[in-house]
Amino acid sequence: MPHSLPSSPKSTPSDGRNGITKFTNCRILKNDQLVNEDLWVNSITGKIIRSQAAFYDDFILPDEVINLGGRILAPGLIECQLNGAFGFNFSTLLEPAVYAKKVKELNKKMVQTGVTSYVPTITSQRSELYKRALPYLAPSGYLQVAEDGAESLGAHCEGPFLSPTKNGVHDVDVLRTAETFEDLEDCYGASNLNPESTFRPLPIKMITAAPEKGQMTKLIPELTSRGIIYSIGHSEATYEEASAAVAAGSTMITHLFNAMRPLHHRNPGIFGVLGLAESLPRPYFGIIADGEHLHPTTIKIAFNAHPDGFILVTDSMHLVGLPDGAYQWTNGENTSHILKKGNKLILEGTDRIAGSSITLIECVSNFLNWSGASIPQALKAVTSTPAAMLGLQGVKGCLDDGADADMVVLSEKPKPEGGIDLVVDEVWKFGTKVFTH
């Protein structure tokens, strides 16, 4: 199965260095607090190490001690819904070598925004595109090559098993319904849904689908048994239908409030499954804090309903990092144009929002300034919470001993109108610095 190959194999330094870096005079994100502690990382293993054991038990001295001057040291950001960036969209049919090259280029640019891991998203497309593109979006971090930049955690297929009345900008002509698991295999490719070996993870990590369409709810256990997350989205599901999907194993909601039946006082719809009194486990949910998709108060309501499930996502398109203008987009059977003005994206000829062009750290700053949440609460929504949703607790999204040494150094920039913006000063991947602002 093809993958974007790393730049070089991981190796032990030959100059007598041990690859260990110690960060001091920093505020480390731990749980719901910023704690004044040192942090030690090892660029050879790519992991965070227990500093007391290294120094007192093994008498190890670090190669380098970095004084962060009181700045924040947080886990690398995790993006759970990225359609593309810097001119490349994952929903693009290209020759394999060209596609792989574009993914690699995106990874190196994406890490500069503070995102060290992400879930590349393909929208509703023809089967040919899924089958050709998905192998190149499989989890890519197992070789731990820091210089390759951000790593894929596996692909997110947002469609095409969606409600045609909640399609957003997805092409209605390519939407499908699934009656059997073979229908999913026919769409995505059997090899992308069924593990070929224990050594290579599945290309698909998450599927967004409308549970009320076809026999989709009955198919949820077949997906989750393969380690694929089922996310409710682009759906007309009632509260009862959404509850049935959660009971069947759904653990995520795609961009809550957008492209779904609105909250109604007699039927709360999909939002209702976040209720504390429910007997079912409450799912995680994505929120787009770009100032276009949702009103700030709506975001606060969602956060207060279930803080531990709150995940900030960008839903960004390939227009991230590009100037304003009209840009081509492969949309199912059609070629459309998206109009970019600032962070706002509109499908040409309509008034429909077509994703965003915001960065994840900008979403964090927006949420901070709109909600009154603390910095740890805001950062949790792009670190430990998405890691938990993806089943990567203790590996990603935290600074615990043994976790991957993916980190961002953040400073706080006061805004003229009040509040602060968080700014990415440095990015470290597997214990190696890969970006300095």
GROMACS .gro file of C-alpha atoms in nm:
model
  437
    1MET     CA    1   0.000   0.000   0.000
    2PRO     CA    2   0.150   0.338  -0.093
    3HIS     CA    3   0.254   0.594   0.164
    4SER     CA    4   0.429   0.928   0.156
    5LEU     CA    5   0.781   0.812   0.240
    6PRO     CA    6   0.983   0.983   0.515
    7SER     CA    7   1.283   1.199   0.438
    8SER     CA    8   1.528   0.983   0.631
    9PRO     CA    9   1.536   0.697   0.882
   10LYS     CA   10   1.554   0.773   1.253
   11SER     CA   11   1.909   0.735   1.378
   12THR     CA   12   2.120   0.778   1.689
   13PRO     CA   13   2.357   1.078   1.688
   14SER     CA   14   2.717   0.977   1.620
   15ASP     CA   15   2.875   1.272   1.801
   16GLY     CA   16   2.818   1.146   2.154
   17ARG     CA   17   2.501   1.349   2.205
   18ASN     CA   18   2.203   1.179   2.366
   19GLY     CA   19   1.923   1.369   2.188
   20ILE     CA   20   1.774   1.497   2.515
   21THR     CA   21   1.641   1.851   2.551
   22LYS     CA   22   1.526   2.008   2.876
   23PHE     CA   23   1.270   2.289   2.873
   24THR     CA   24   1.271   2.516   3.176
   25ASN     CA   25   1.099   2.835   3.294
   26CYS     CA   26   0.780   2.737   3.113
   27ARG     CA   27   0.413   2.683   3.190
   28ILE     CA   28   0.322   2.329   3.091
   29LEU     CA   29  -0.033   2.229   3.001
   30LYS     CA   30  -0.133   1.952   3.240
   31ASN     CA   31  -0.497   1.855   3.261
   32ASP     CA   32  -0.688   2.178   3.332
   33GLN     CA   33  -0.390   2.380   3.453
   34LEU     CA   34  -0.076   2.555   3.338
   35VAL     CA   35   0.194   2.421   3.570
   36ASN     CA   36   0.541   2.565   3.628
   37GLU     CA   37   0.755   2.259   3.561
   38ASP     CA   38   1.050   2.150   3.353
   39LEU     CA   39   0.997   1.906   3.066
   40TRP     CA   40   1.249   1.663   2.916
   41VAL     CA   41   1.219   1.514   2.566
   42ASN     CA   42   1.426   1.267   2.367
   43SER     CA   43   1.461   1.324   1.993
   44ILE     CA   44   1.599   0.971   1.942
   45THR     CA   45   1.293   0.794   2.082
   46GLY     CA   46   1.065   1.084   1.988
   47LYS     CA   47   0.911   1.067   2.334
   48ILE     CA   48   0.867   1.274   2.648
   49ILE     CA   49   1.079   1.130   2.929
   50ARG     CA   50   1.051   1.134   3.305
   51SER     CA   51   1.300   1.400   3.407
   52GLN     CA   52   1.359   1.278   3.762
   53ALA     CA   53   1.438   0.927   3.644
   54ALA     CA   54   1.671   1.057   3.373
   55PHE     CA   55   1.864   1.288   3.602
   56TYR     CA   56   1.861   1.119   3.942
   57ASP     CA   57   1.846   0.750   3.844
   58ASP     CA   58   2.053   0.746   3.526
   59PHE     CA   59   2.263   1.061   3.584
   60ILE     CA   60   2.180   1.191   3.237
   61LEU     CA   61   2.247   1.552   3.144
   62PRO     CA   62   2.055   1.706   2.854
   63ASP     CA   63   2.227   1.810   2.532
   64GLU     CA   64   2.046   2.140   2.550
   65VAL     CA   65   1.857   2.341   2.812
   66ILE     CA   66   1.601   2.583   2.670
   67ASN     CA   67   1.464   2.868   2.881
   68LEU     CA   68   1.120   2.954   2.747
   69GLY     CA   69   1.094   3.276   2.945
   70GLY     CA   70   0.763   3.187   3.106
   71ARG     CA   71   0.585   3.100   2.783
   72ILE     CA   72   0.333   2.819   2.744
   73LEU     CA   73   0.450   2.471   2.642
   74ALA     CA   74   0.153   2.270   2.516
   75PRO     CA   75   0.105   1.945   2.325
   76GLY     CA   76   0.103   1.979   1.947
   77LEU     CA   77  -0.239   2.070   1.814
   78ILE     CA   78  -0.463   1.799   1.665
   79GLU     CA   79  -0.690   1.893   1.374
   80CYS     CA   80  -0.985   1.656   1.322
   81GLN     CA   81  -1.140   1.807   1.008
   82LEU     CA   82  -0.903   1.941   0.745
   83ASN     CA   83  -1.017   1.936   0.382
   84GLY     CA   84  -0.691   2.083   0.256
   85ALA     CA   85  -0.459   2.382   0.287
   86PHE     CA   86  -0.201   2.590   0.104
   87GLY     CA   87  -0.351   2.526  -0.238
   88PHE     CA   88  -0.403   2.149  -0.210
   89ASN     CA   89  -0.739   1.980  -0.145
   90PHE     CA   90  -0.748   1.613  -0.042
   91SER     CA   91  -1.059   1.567  -0.261
   92THR     CA   92  -0.855   1.599  -0.579
   93LEU     CA   93  -0.802   1.327  -0.838
   94LEU     CA   94  -0.433   1.331  -0.930
   95GLU     CA   95  -0.168   1.089  -1.047
   96PRO     CA   96  -0.044   0.890  -0.744
   97ALA     CA   97   0.307   1.036  -0.739
   98VAL     CA   98   0.172   1.391  -0.768
   99TYR     CA   99  -0.085   1.333  -0.492
  100ALA     CA  100   0.180   1.190  -0.258
  101LYS     CA  101   0.407   1.489  -0.326
  102LYS     CA  102   0.123   1.735  -0.253
  103VAL     CA  103   0.045   1.561   0.077
  104LYS     CA  104   0.410   1.579   0.180
  105GLU     CA  105   0.430   1.950   0.093
  106LEU     CA  106   0.113   2.019   0.294
  107ASN     CA  107   0.252   1.833   0.596
  108LYS     CA  108   0.560   2.053   0.607
  109LYS     CA  109   0.354   2.373   0.586
  110MET     CA  110   0.078   2.257   0.822
  111VAL     CA  111   0.320   2.195   1.109
  112GLN     CA  112   0.418   2.563   1.097
  113THR     CA  113   0.065   2.651   1.213
  114GLY     CA  114   0.109   2.445   1.531
  115VAL     CA  115  -0.079   2.141   1.401
  116THR     CA  116   0.143   1.837   1.451
  117SER     CA  117  -0.123   1.571   1.378
  118TYR     CA  118  -0.441   1.584   1.173
  119VAL     CA  119  -0.724   1.388   1.018
  120PRO     CA  120  -0.728   1.459   0.641
  121THR     CA  121  -1.086   1.486   0.520
  122ILE     CA  122  -1.234   1.386   0.185
  123THR     CA  123  -1.582   1.520   0.110
  124SER     CA  124  -1.857   1.345  -0.090
  125GLN     CA  125  -1.692   1.223  -0.408
  126ARG     CA  126  -1.707   0.951  -0.671
  127SER     CA  127  -1.579   0.610  -0.567
  128GLU     CA  128  -1.274   0.639  -0.792
  129LEU     CA  129  -1.138   0.930  -0.592
  130TYR     CA  130  -1.168   0.753  -0.255
  131LYS     CA  131  -1.002   0.440  -0.386
  132ARG     CA  132  -0.713   0.632  -0.536
  133ALA     CA  133  -0.654   0.891  -0.263
  134LEU     CA  134  -0.721   0.711   0.066
  135PRO     CA  135  -0.404   0.496   0.070
  136TYR     CA  136  -0.197   0.817   0.071
  137LEU     CA  137  -0.385   0.953   0.374
  138ALA     CA  138  -0.326   0.655   0.603
  139PRO     CA  139  -0.162   0.713   0.945
  140SER     CA  140   0.192   0.826   0.869
  141GLY     CA  141   0.368   0.890   1.200
  142TYR     CA  142   0.489   0.540   1.281
  143LEU     CA  143   0.833   0.611   1.127
  144GLN     CA  144   0.872   0.922   1.347
  145VAL     CA  145   1.053   1.148   1.102
  146ALA     CA  146   1.023   1.497   1.251
  147GLU     CA  147   1.135   1.673   0.933
  148ASP     CA  148   0.829   1.543   0.746
  149GLY     CA  149   0.614   1.782   0.948
  150ALA     CA  150   0.254   1.713   1.052
  151GLU     CA  151   0.143   1.351   1.045
  152SER     CA  152  -0.183   1.199   0.931
  153LEU     CA  153  -0.381   1.010   1.193
  154GLY     CA  154  -0.593   0.844   0.924
  155ALA     CA  155  -0.851   0.979   0.683
  156HIS     CA  156  -1.198   1.117   0.753
  157CYS     CA  157  -1.455   1.034   0.486
  158GLU     CA  158  -1.721   1.305   0.519
  159GLY     CA  159  -1.976   1.147   0.289
  160PRO     CA  160  -2.115   1.040   0.053
  161PHE     CA  161  -2.371   0.865   0.281
  162LEU     CA  162  -2.538   1.192   0.377
  163SER     CA  163  -2.889   1.336   0.379
  164PRO     CA  164  -2.958   1.515   0.048
  165THR     CA  165  -3.149   1.784   0.239
  166LYS     CA  166  -2.851   1.853   0.467
  167ASN     CA  167  -2.578   1.831   0.207
  168GLY     CA  168  -2.432   2.177   0.267
  169VAL     CA  169  -2.206   2.228  -0.036
  170HIS     CA  170  -2.164   1.854  -0.106
  171ASP     CA  171  -2.278   1.752  -0.455
  172VAL     CA  172  -2.621   1.585  -0.422
  173ASP     CA  173  -2.558   1.381  -0.736
  174VAL     CA  174  -2.288   1.168  -0.571
  175LEU     CA  175  -2.470   1.102  -0.242
  176ARG     CA  176  -2.551   0.738  -0.164
  177THR     CA  177  -2.734   0.518   0.083
  178ALA     CA  178  -2.591   0.200   0.231
  179GLU     CA  179  -2.797  -0.112   0.290
  180THR     CA  180  -2.503  -0.349   0.350
  181PHE     CA  181  -2.136  -0.328   0.443
  182GLU     CA  182  -2.059  -0.425   0.085
  183ASP     CA  183  -2.208  -0.090  -0.019
  184LEU     CA  184  -1.941   0.083   0.192
  185GLU     CA  185  -1.670  -0.138   0.043
  186ASP     CA  186  -1.794  -0.058  -0.307
  187CYS     CA  187  -1.769   0.314  -0.233
  188TYR     CA  188  -1.443   0.341  -0.039
  189GLY     CA  189  -1.262   0.026  -0.151
  190ALA     CA  190  -1.254  -0.295   0.054
  191SER     CA  191  -0.881  -0.256   0.127
  192ASN     CA  192  -0.945   0.081   0.292
  193LEU     CA  193  -1.199  -0.070   0.534
  194ASN     CA  194  -1.048  -0.409   0.613
  195PRO     CA  195  -0.709  -0.452   0.781
  196GLU     CA  196  -0.455  -0.629   0.563
  197SER     CA  197  -0.204  -0.678   0.844
  198THR     CA  198  -0.141  -0.579   1.203
  199PHE     CA  199   0.154  -0.366   1.095
  200ARG     CA  200  -0.023  -0.118   0.868
  201PRO     CA  201  -0.317   0.076   1.015
  202LEU     CA  202  -0.631   0.127   0.809
  203PRO     CA  203  -0.632   0.435   0.586
  204ILE     CA  204  -0.980   0.534   0.713
  205LYS     CA  205  -1.005   0.657   1.072
  206MET     CA  206  -1.350   0.818   1.068
  207ILE     CA  207  -1.666   0.824   0.856
  208THR     CA  208  -1.935   1.092   0.874
  209ALA     CA  209  -2.277   0.966   0.768
  210ALA     CA  210  -2.647   1.032   0.826
  211PRO     CA  211  -2.770   0.749   1.054
  212GLU     CA  212  -3.130   0.774   0.932
  213LYS     CA  213  -3.043   0.692   0.571
  214GLY     CA  214  -3.063   0.332   0.452
  215GLN     CA  215  -2.937   0.078   0.706
  216MET     CA  216  -2.651   0.298   0.825
  217THR     CA  217  -2.727   0.268   1.196
  218LYS     CA  218  -2.714  -0.112   1.173
  219LEU     CA  219  -2.373  -0.088   1.003
  220ILE     CA  220  -2.212   0.119   1.281
  221PRO     CA  221  -2.089  -0.186   1.481
  222GLU     CA  222  -1.915  -0.322   1.169
  223LEU     CA  223  -1.722   0.004   1.139
  224THR     CA  224  -1.633   0.044   1.505
  225SER     CA  225  -1.516  -0.320   1.526
  226ARG     CA  226  -1.252  -0.224   1.269
  227GLY     CA  227  -1.139   0.077   1.473
  228ILE     CA  228  -1.326   0.325   1.249
  229ILE     CA  229  -1.505   0.609   1.427
  230TYR     CA  230  -1.863   0.671   1.319
  231SER     CA  231  -1.958   1.040   1.331
  232ILE     CA  232  -2.314   1.169   1.295
  233GLY     CA  233  -2.336   1.454   1.045
  234HIS     CA  234  -2.508   1.612   0.747
  235SER     CA  235  -2.824   1.458   0.885
  236GLU     CA  236  -3.197   1.507   0.939
  237ALA     CA  237  -3.183   1.263   1.233
  238THR     CA  238  -3.436   1.311   1.509
  239TYR     CA  239  -3.335   1.282   1.871
  240GLU     CA  240  -3.452   0.920   1.867
  241GLU     CA  241  -3.252   0.837   1.553
  242ALA     CA  242  -2.941   1.007   1.686
  243SER     CA  243  -2.977   0.822   2.016
  244ALA     CA  244  -3.003   0.492   1.828
  245ALA     CA  245  -2.678   0.574   1.646
  246VAL     CA  246  -2.502   0.647   1.976
  247ALA     CA  247  -2.637   0.323   2.123
  248ALA     CA  248  -2.496   0.141   1.818
  249GLY     CA  249  -2.149   0.288   1.877
  250SER     CA  250  -2.132   0.639   1.732
  251THR     CA  251  -1.890   0.849   1.940
  252MET     CA  252  -1.862   1.174   1.741
  253ILE     CA  253  -2.075   1.449   1.585
  254THR     CA  254  -1.939   1.635   1.282
  255HIS     CA  255  -1.950   2.018   1.306
  256LEU     CA  256  -2.234   2.037   1.559
  257PHE     CA  257  -2.532   2.256   1.454
  258ASN     CA  258  -2.411   2.287   1.094
  259ALA     CA  259  -2.588   2.075   0.829
  260MET     CA  260  -2.828   1.909   1.072
  261ARG     CA  261  -3.183   1.939   1.200
  262PRO     CA  262  -3.191   2.241   1.434
  263LEU     CA  263  -3.263   2.217   1.805
  264HIS     CA  264  -3.640   2.220   1.865
  265HIS     CA  265  -3.809   2.237   2.203
  266ARG     CA  266  -4.018   1.926   2.126
  267ASN     CA  267  -3.741   1.731   1.958
  268PRO     CA  268  -3.385   1.837   2.039
  269GLY     CA  269  -3.246   1.641   1.742
  270ILE     CA  270  -2.879   1.547   1.735
  271PHE     CA  271  -2.789   1.811   1.995
  272GLY     CA  272  -3.008   1.624   2.243
  273VAL     CA  273  -2.765   1.334   2.279
  274LEU     CA  274  -2.530   1.569   2.464
  275GLY     CA  275  -2.780   1.592   2.750
  276LEU     CA  276  -2.635   1.503   3.090
  277ALA     CA  277  -2.942   1.305   3.196
  278GLU     CA  278  -2.913   1.059   2.908
  279SER     CA  279  -2.835   0.695   2.991
  280LEU     CA  280  -2.609   0.666   2.685
  281PRO     CA  281  -2.245   0.785   2.678
  282ARG     CA  282  -2.228   1.137   2.540
  283PRO     CA  283  -2.037   1.166   2.210
  284TYR     CA  284  -1.759   1.407   2.124
  285PHE     CA  285  -1.845   1.689   1.885
  286GLY     CA  286  -1.669   1.927   1.649
  287ILE     CA  287  -1.718   2.303   1.664
  288ILE     CA  288  -1.604   2.551   1.397
  289ALA     CA  289  -1.511   2.875   1.577
  290ASP     CA  290  -1.443   3.090   1.270
  291GLY     CA  291  -1.710   3.353   1.332
  292GLU     CA  292  -1.908   3.241   1.024
  293HIS     CA  293  -2.041   2.893   1.096
  294LEU     CA  294  -2.173   2.960   1.447
  295HIS     CA  295  -2.264   3.251   1.671
  296PRO     CA  296  -2.027   3.286   1.967
  297THR     CA  297  -2.315   3.229   2.212
  298THR     CA  298  -2.405   2.905   2.034
  299ILE     CA  299  -2.048   2.790   2.086
  300LYS     CA  300  -2.069   2.872   2.457
  301ILE     CA  301  -2.393   2.674   2.488
  302ALA     CA  302  -2.232   2.372   2.323
  303PHE     CA  303  -1.924   2.393   2.546
  304ASN     CA  304  -2.128   2.421   2.864
  305ALA     CA  305  -2.347   2.128   2.757
  306HIS     CA  306  -2.051   1.888   2.744
  307PRO     CA  307  -1.705   2.043   2.803
  308ASP     CA  308  -1.527   1.706   2.795
  309GLY     CA  309  -1.660   1.636   2.444
  310PHE     CA  310  -1.583   1.978   2.297
  311ILE     CA  311  -1.338   1.967   2.002
  312LEU     CA  312  -1.240   2.271   1.799
  313VAL     CA  313  -1.199   2.205   1.425
  314THR     CA  314  -1.139   2.436   1.130
  315ASP     CA  315  -1.318   2.252   0.844
  316SER     CA  316  -1.059   2.439   0.640
  317MET     CA  317  -1.033   2.411   0.265
  318HIS     CA  318  -0.730   2.440   0.038
  319LEU     CA  319  -0.767   2.818   0.049
  320VAL     CA  320  -0.585   2.842   0.384
  321GLY     CA  321  -0.281   3.061   0.329
  322LEU     CA  322  -0.402   3.189  -0.011
  323PRO     CA  323  -0.510   3.545  -0.106
  324ASP     CA  324  -0.874   3.640  -0.159
  325GLY     CA  325  -1.026   3.533  -0.490
  326ALA     CA  326  -1.215   3.255  -0.672
  327TYR     CA  327  -1.067   2.904  -0.653
  328GLN     CA  328  -1.155   2.581  -0.830
  329TRP     CA  329  -1.284   2.282  -0.629
  330THR     CA  330  -1.367   1.925  -0.733
  331ASN     CA  331  -1.718   1.874  -0.595
  332GLY     CA  332  -1.837   1.523  -0.676
  333GLU     CA  333  -1.940   1.514  -1.041
  334ASN     CA  334  -1.887   1.886  -1.086
  335THR     CA  335  -1.611   2.143  -1.080
  336SER     CA  336  -1.718   2.436  -0.864
  337HIS     CA  337  -1.559   2.760  -0.755
  338ILE     CA  338  -1.523   2.885  -0.400
  339LEU     CA  339  -1.507   3.256  -0.331
  340LYS     CA  340  -1.265   3.358  -0.055
  341LYS     CA  341  -1.293   3.687   0.129
  342GLY     CA  342  -1.086   3.688   0.446
  343ASN     CA  343  -1.167   3.370   0.638
  344LYS     CA  344  -1.513   3.345   0.477
  345LEU     CA  345  -1.566   3.094   0.197
  346ILE     CA  346  -1.883   3.084  -0.014
  347LEU     CA  347  -1.978   2.841  -0.292
  348GLU     CA  348  -1.999   3.053  -0.607
  349GLY     CA  349  -2.357   3.127  -0.714
  350THR     CA  350  -2.499   3.044  -0.369
  351ASP     CA  351  -2.503   3.180  -0.016
  352ARG     CA  352  -2.375   2.851   0.128
  353ILE     CA  353  -2.065   2.843   0.348
  354ALA     CA  354  -1.797   2.622   0.187
  355GLY     CA  355  -1.575   2.534   0.482
  356SER     CA  356  -1.333   2.790   0.622
  357SER     CA  357  -0.982   2.920   0.572
  358ILE     CA  358  -0.897   2.974   0.937
  359THR     CA  359  -0.610   2.809   1.125
  360LEU     CA  360  -0.665   2.597   1.434
  361ILE     CA  361  -0.477   2.832   1.668
  362GLU     CA  362  -0.704   3.114   1.546
  363CYS     CA  363  -1.005   2.901   1.642
  364VAL     CA  364  -0.852   2.856   1.987
  365SER     CA  365  -0.803   3.231   2.028
  366ASN     CA  366  -1.159   3.300   1.909
  367PHE     CA  367  -1.302   3.053   2.159
  368LEU     CA  368  -1.091   3.204   2.437
  369ASN     CA  369  -1.217   3.554   2.367
  370TRP     CA  370  -1.581   3.459   2.309
  371SER     CA  371  -1.638   3.216   2.592
  372GLY     CA  372  -1.443   3.332   2.894
  373ALA     CA  373  -1.288   2.986   2.910
  374SER     CA  374  -0.938   2.949   3.053
  375ILE     CA  375  -0.634   2.888   2.833
  376PRO     CA  376  -0.611   2.526   2.952
  377GLN     CA  377  -0.978   2.468   2.869
  378ALA     CA  378  -0.932   2.613   2.520
  379LEU     CA  379  -0.614   2.415   2.451
  380LYS     CA  380  -0.774   2.095   2.576
  381ALA     CA  381  -1.020   2.124   2.284
  382VAL     CA  382  -0.734   2.083   2.034
  383THR     CA  383  -0.511   1.844   2.231
  384SER     CA  384  -0.630   1.591   2.489
  385THR     CA  385  -0.997   1.585   2.388
  386PRO     CA  386  -0.940   1.506   2.019
  387ALA     CA  387  -0.672   1.255   2.124
  388ALA     CA  388  -0.928   1.080   2.344
  389MET     CA  389  -1.187   1.082   2.065
  390LEU     CA  390  -0.932   0.919   1.833
  391GLY     CA  391  -0.827   0.661   2.093
  392LEU     CA  392  -0.479   0.812   2.131
  393GLN     CA  393  -0.479   0.898   2.502
  394GLY     CA  394  -0.129   0.895   2.644
  395VAL     CA  395   0.026   0.908   2.296
  396LYS     CA  396  -0.095   1.236   2.148
  397GLY     CA  397  -0.245   1.550   2.299
  398CYS     CA  398  -0.061   1.536   2.632
  399LEU     CA  399   0.282   1.593   2.786
  400ASP     CA  400   0.287   1.276   2.996
  401ASP     CA  401   0.588   1.048   3.028
  402GLY     CA  402   0.609   0.822   2.723
  403ALA     CA  403   0.385   1.039   2.502
  404ASP     CA  404   0.503   1.149   2.160
  405ALA     CA  405   0.713   1.465   2.200
  406ASP     CA  406   0.490   1.682   1.977
  407MET     CA  407   0.481   2.031   2.127
  408VAL     CA  408   0.407   2.395   2.061
  409VAL     CA  409   0.555   2.698   2.236
  410LEU     CA  410   0.290   2.966   2.266
  411SER     CA  411   0.300   3.333   2.363
  412GLU     CA  412   0.006   3.551   2.459
  413LYS     CA  413  -0.050   3.861   2.247
  414PRO     CA  414  -0.288   4.122   2.393
  415LYS     CA  415  -0.563   4.241   2.158
  416PRO     CA  416  -0.628   4.617   2.130
  417GLU     CA  417  -0.999   4.565   2.204
  418GLY     CA  418  -0.924   4.339   2.502
  419GLY     CA  419  -0.856   3.969   2.531
  420ILE     CA  420  -0.558   3.779   2.394
  421ASP     CA  421  -0.447   3.586   2.090
  422LEU     CA  422  -0.229   3.281   2.128
  423VAL     CA  423   0.069   3.289   1.891
  424VAL     CA  424   0.271   2.987   1.780
  425ASP     CA  425   0.639   3.068   1.845
  426GLU     CA  426   0.792   2.722   1.802
  427VAL     CA  427   0.683   2.374   1.697
  428TRP     CA  428   0.857   2.051   1.800
  429LYS     CA  429   0.784   1.715   1.638
  430PHE     CA  430   0.905   1.392   1.797
  431GLY     CA  431   1.143   1.593   2.016
  432THR     CA  432   1.299   1.790   1.729
  433LYS     CA  433   1.237   2.159   1.660
  434VAL     CA  434   1.080   2.195   1.316
  435PHE     CA  435   0.958   2.556   1.318
  436THR     CA  436   1.051   2.890   1.475
  437HIS     CA  437   0.835   3.197   1.425
   0.00000   0.00000   0.00000
